[in-house]
Amino acid sequence: MQRRDFLKMSATMSAAAVVTGCGSESAQTPPPEVLPVEEKLNWSACLVNCGSNCPVRVYSRDGVITRIETDFYDNDEYGQHQIRACLRGRSLRKRVYAPDRLKYPMKRIGARGEGKFERISWDEAFSHVASELSRLRGQYGPESTHFTYNSGAGYHFTGKQCLFRLMNIMGGYMGTYGDYSWAQLYKAAQYTYGSASYGWKGSSNSEMTNSDFVLLVGHNPSEIRMSGSGESYDYLKIIQAKQADRAQNGGKFKTVIIDPRYTDSALGKEDQWVPVRPGTDAALMEALAYEIINNNWHDQGFLDTYCQGFDENTMPEGYGYEHSYKAHILGDAADGVAKTPEWAAPICGVPADTIRILAKEFAEASAPFVHIAASLSRQAAGENNTRACYMLPLLVGAVGRAGTNNGALCSGASLSSPKMPTLGNLSKVNKKISFFSWTQAIEDGENMTVLKDGVVLPGDELDENGDGKLGTNIKAIINYAGNALINQHADTSKTREILRDDSKCELIVVIDNWMTPSAEYADIILPDISWLEAEDDLINQSYAAGDTASLIQISSSVGPMWECRDAYDIALGLARAWGVEGQFTEGKTKDQWRTEFYESAQAGTQRFANPLPSKQEMMSKGVYRQYLPDGSYVVLKDFRDNPTGNPLGTPSGKIEIFSSELQKMADTWELAAGDVITALPKYVPTWDGFEVNDNIDGEQEKADKYPLQLHGYHTKGRAHSSYHNVPWLREAVQDAVWMNPMDAAERGLSSDDMVQVFNDRGVIELPVKVTPRIMTGVTALGQGAWLKFNSDASVDVGGCLNTLTSQRPTPVSKGNGQHTNRVEIRKA
Ligand SMILES: Nc1nc2c(c(=O)[nH]1)N[C@H]1C(S)=C(S)[C@@H](COP(=O)(O)OP(=O)(O)OC[C@H]3O[C@@H](n4cnc5c(=O)[nH]c(N)nc54)[C@H](O)[C@@H]3O)O[C@H]1N2
Ligand SMILES: Nc1nc2c(c(=O)[nH]1)N[C@H]1C(S)=C(S)[C@@H](COP(=O)(O)OP(=O)(O)OC[C@H]3O[C@@H](n4cnc5c(=O)[nH]c(N)nc54)[C@H](O)[C@@H]3O)O[C@H]1N2
Ligand code: SF4
Ligand SMILES: [Mo]
């Protein structure tokens, strides 16, 4: 019995117990039989993957959490402000005590996926997992073990690092590249700028202060960067200051948001909302480019010096003007089509006049700041969408100068704090698949190839064409702090069929806190502690916390609950079963590891006037913060200042509008019908897109059957699927499919009607939200609701978007086009 009743005073109760309550009440009420135990305060944090990590104050009495509060730093001035948790972090108590908490190790007793388990001991669990993994790895090689994507718990010490470390000691596991967040964006940046980091480490938010035109393409900071330290706050404060300056002093400034939905980042904060059809931003960008080039507003000097492929001046050898970007836009290329506003308007849904005005205003801006969200890369041709948007700042030379951004996600300020070393050097596995192709690798990994499936193999396994086979199926899965085993991966019905067959993937171990949809497919469930039970960990602000960097010192007075164990102890238990404990611990205790990490983080802050204080002080202070510790950052400034001295990582050392590497892939890769890889950033029709792709059989019939586009978005009601099981949040943020009133009227639907949203892949049932905040022909749904199939698995009454999404990978990154869907909607 772990949930201790704090009203029953224990013999060991602290002498400092106090009576609380107001005097008049206690005068009337007889004194309580027992005195309440003094409330304790510990700092902890929300470690979910929203890009931020917010500190929370956890109050407890006798091992039971009584309330959660956020940062209370008293100097709450912007720049030195409180890091306030959002609605999710504030509901953490409900999450820790959720009725579906996993409390004991369990073993599957029914068919896989049926959700029937029995309690077992930790010893049984460790010996079963160790022996099954040994058997499968012996038979099929270490690369037959796979970690599904996992972003649920951002610890530095006791997180996934411990499991990776152990498996590397044991010879490794299947390598992966990319991730559900940014797979296509990484590739777009890599081929354009020579490094994936140019896609997600753009200028800092602070540079918006120096800009006169902020253009957010699909970016929605008010909903996806909600933390009080984070980008939403930077965005709000900067925009407010710029708008106040405009009102008072006539300063020039404009904010434009391009999004099919009128998002929370708009709501009056924007100057203009430009609704665009999902997956068609590239067409809009080409028309903007047409206006800019045709009117000679482009920066020819910049394009000549810094870029490859704009026009005949900078084409790689063997390619003439007709292969250049300029020729493609002006109609001088093989297709003969000029990408005018009139050409783009019927595709992207933005009126031609709106495009013309936007192009002019953008070109007239002296420092445009462009921020392109990952959302449009999570579309079927996500790589091309993103590259097409990169063109906007390039055309006007708005890169590497104050107040500009290359289109990347903003760099977050950061303080480094070490993580448990994963010992990747011990791995004997030298093969990789895309993070998204693991279901394919369960079914037919053996026959997955380099040129068809984007498998990465070592040089000596490639044939003369650069091709080769993966040669292994995935036979064992360790799913730690991830719900992508089914819920967050595409096409839940297909995934369900693959996982249910336990002769394919023979072992599934799930390590989680709750009985999630993924946990239902486990053979063995291992219960982890929750963050609020974590004893001691110093964690940093995560990767997208805006301009404020921080370190948070976690401690706990409530854990571990039930029989839960942290990831370090789980890895240690397995290490013992395998006889590699010494290698795993390096002879150090947990405390010794933590002290080392703390001291290393402390050393990293010596450059500041106020370095990280002692651990003891941090235990009560909780948070250490630095606003813009490395100053305001302008991406590509070094390259702009000295392009020959600081060449980029592309083959030409320049920004590649025409990518030589993509041209090579276009010439050699085997693509599914209808997919293309293009050396130039181009708008291309896709599967399930707005425009019917004539190169795919049956697309027209599908478009007729499923006339509505459906895209996902990351809702404030959850972080992915995390926090779905908190009833407060379900009440606060309704899960409903957004639909324009005109589309609703056509179908006789009103707000809150229960509807079925369906396509060839599945059916989900949930309420509809009828709102002019979404353009016609387009519907949208917050992703992450928990999958809940009805008894014959024909309808997902949980409303999980992935019941409708496709496992078809995107052409270049072999990533997830999960925002690309066609559906129809009817009354349930
Ligand atoms: N349709 C659609 N699907 C998507 C997306 C989309 O836009 N549309 N977005 C994708 C993106 S960008 C991402 S990043 C992925 C995210 O996918 P995931 O990485 O799977 O993230 P979550 O859904 O938050 O799941 C986290 C899991 O960690 C568990 N967890 C939380 N805390 C702990 C802990 O302390 N210990 C352990 N052991 N477990 C814990 C939670 O219970 C949950 O099961 O989803 C992707 N899926
Ligand atoms: N509250 C909350 N915050 C989160 C997360 C969460 O689950 N919940 N997840 C975190 C993670 S891991 C990630 S990767 C990020 C995701 O960050 P993003 O990928 O940027 O988030 P999305 O919500 O998918 O998309 C942002 C906006 O793009 C719009 N959009 C969709 N398709 C298109 C398109 O084709 N073109 C244009 N122009 N707009 C489009 C959507 O309407 C949405 O408003 O968010 C992070 N933050
Ligand atoms: S979900 Fe993100 S913004 Fe909200 S409390 Fe957690 S870390 Fe902070
Ligand atoms: Mo993500």
GROMACS .gro file of C-alpha atoms and ligand atoms in nm, residues 49-51 86 88 149 151 179-182 216-220 223-226 258-261 263 274 276-281 372-379 385 409 543 711-721 780 783 819, ligand 2:
model
  104
   49ASN     CA    1   0.848   1.644  -2.549
   50CYS     CA    2   0.699   1.985  -2.617
   51GLY     CA    3   1.042   2.138  -2.669
   86CYS     CA    4   0.118   2.531  -1.900
   88ARG     CA    5  -0.058   2.023  -1.879
  149TYR     CA    6   1.079   0.630  -3.119
  151SER     CA    7   1.013   1.115  -2.654
  179ASP     CA    8   1.230   1.139  -3.633
  180TYR     CA    9   0.855   1.195  -3.639
  181SER     CA   10   0.905   1.565  -3.574
  182TRP     CA   11   1.141   1.690  -3.838
  216LEU     CA   12   0.522   3.246  -3.986
  217VAL     CA   13   0.460   2.963  -4.231
  218GLY     CA   14   0.255   2.711  -4.032
  219HIS     CA   15   0.431   2.818  -3.713
  220ASN     CA   16   0.201   2.831  -3.411
  223GLU     CA   17   0.008   2.645  -2.894
  224ILE     CA   18   0.324   2.441  -2.955
  225ARG     CA   19   0.567   2.642  -2.740
  226MET     CA   20   0.350   2.719  -2.442
  258ILE     CA   21   0.017   3.125  -4.328
  259ASP     CA   22  -0.191   2.834  -4.194
  260PRO     CA   23  -0.509   2.652  -4.297
  261ARG     CA   24  -0.635   2.730  -3.946
  263THR     CA   25  -0.451   2.951  -3.479
  274VAL     CA   26  -0.331   3.377  -4.512
  276VAL     CA   27  -0.346   2.795  -4.741
  277ARG     CA   28  -0.448   2.443  -4.839
  278PRO     CA   29  -0.244   2.180  -4.655
  279GLY     CA   30   0.053   2.054  -4.855
  280THR     CA   31   0.040   2.335  -5.111
  281ASP     CA   32   0.270   2.597  -4.957
  372ILE     CA   33   0.878   2.765  -4.136
  373ALA     CA   34   0.707   2.509  -3.914
  374ALA     CA   35   0.773   2.139  -3.920
  375SER     CA   36   0.404   2.088  -3.996
  376LEU     CA   37   0.437   2.143  -4.367
  377SER     CA   38   0.727   1.902  -4.375
  378ARG     CA   39   0.502   1.638  -4.214
  379GLN     CA   40   0.316   1.633  -4.547
  385ASN     CA   41   0.741   2.204  -4.931
  409LEU     CA   42   1.292   2.679  -3.648
  543TYR     CA   43   1.561   2.219  -2.734
  711HIS     CA   44  -0.443   1.761  -4.137
  712GLY     CA   45  -0.326   1.715  -3.783
  713TYR     CA   46  -0.196   1.969  -3.538
  714HIS     CA   47  -0.031   1.956  -3.197
  715THR     CA   48  -0.299   2.055  -2.951
  716LYS     CA   49  -0.263   2.237  -2.620
  717GLY     CA   50  -0.473   1.963  -2.464
  718ARG     CA   51  -0.182   1.719  -2.480
  719ALA     CA   52   0.181   1.678  -2.569
  720HIS     CA   53   0.128   1.416  -2.839
  721SER     CA   54  -0.050   1.136  -2.657
  780ALA     CA   55  -0.816   1.943  -3.885
  783GLN     CA   56  -0.320   1.454  -3.287
  819HIS     CA   57  -0.053   1.559  -4.203
  830LIG     N1   58   0.084   2.169  -2.705
  830LIG     C1   59   0.173   2.093  -2.769
  830LIG     N2   60   0.291   2.146  -2.806
  830LIG     C2   61   0.379   2.072  -2.876
  830LIG     C3   62   0.357   1.936  -2.903
  830LIG     C4   63   0.232   1.881  -2.861
  830LIG     O1   64   0.200   1.764  -2.887
  830LIG     N3   65   0.143   1.962  -2.795
  830LIG     N4   66   0.451   1.861  -2.969
  830LIG     C5   67   0.587   1.915  -2.982
  830LIG     C6   68   0.662   1.849  -3.090
  830LIG     S1   69   0.747   1.705  -3.055
  830LIG     C7   70   0.672   1.900  -3.213
  830LIG     S2   71   0.755   1.813  -3.335
  830LIG     C8   72   0.617   2.032  -3.244
  830LIG     C9   73   0.538   2.030  -3.374
  830LIG     O2   74   0.537   2.155  -3.428
  830LIG     P1   75   0.466   2.177  -3.568
  830LIG     O3   76   0.500   2.072  -3.661
  830LIG     O4   77   0.490   2.318  -3.609
  830LIG     O5   78   0.314   2.164  -3.517
  830LIG     P2   79   0.177   2.129  -3.588
  830LIG     O6   80   0.075   2.158  -3.486
  830LIG     O7   81   0.180   1.996  -3.651
  830LIG     O8   82   0.162   2.234  -3.703
  830LIG    C10   83   0.166   2.373  -3.680
  830LIG    C11   84   0.061   2.443  -3.762
  830LIG     O9   85   0.076   2.409  -3.898
  830LIG    C12   86  -0.051   2.404  -3.959
  830LIG     N5   87  -0.039   2.324  -4.080
  830LIG    C13   88  -0.062   2.192  -4.099
  830LIG     N6   89  -0.034   2.158  -4.227
  830LIG    C14   90   0.010   2.271  -4.289
  830LIG    C15   91   0.056   2.301  -4.421
  830LIG    O10   92   0.064   2.215  -4.509
  830LIG     N7   93   0.093   2.428  -4.445
  830LIG    C16   94   0.088   2.527  -4.349
  830LIG     N8   95   0.126   2.649  -4.382
  830LIG     N9   96   0.044   2.501  -4.226
  830LIG    C17   97   0.007   2.376  -4.195
  830LIG    C18   98  -0.143   2.352  -3.852
  830LIG    O11   99  -0.273   2.402  -3.868
  830LIG    C19  100  -0.079   2.403  -3.723
  830LIG    O12  101  -0.146   2.518  -3.676
  830LIG    O13  102   0.528   2.079  -3.143
  830LIG    C20  103   0.581   2.062  -3.012
  830LIG    N10  104   0.494   2.129  -2.917
   0.00000   0.00000   0.00000
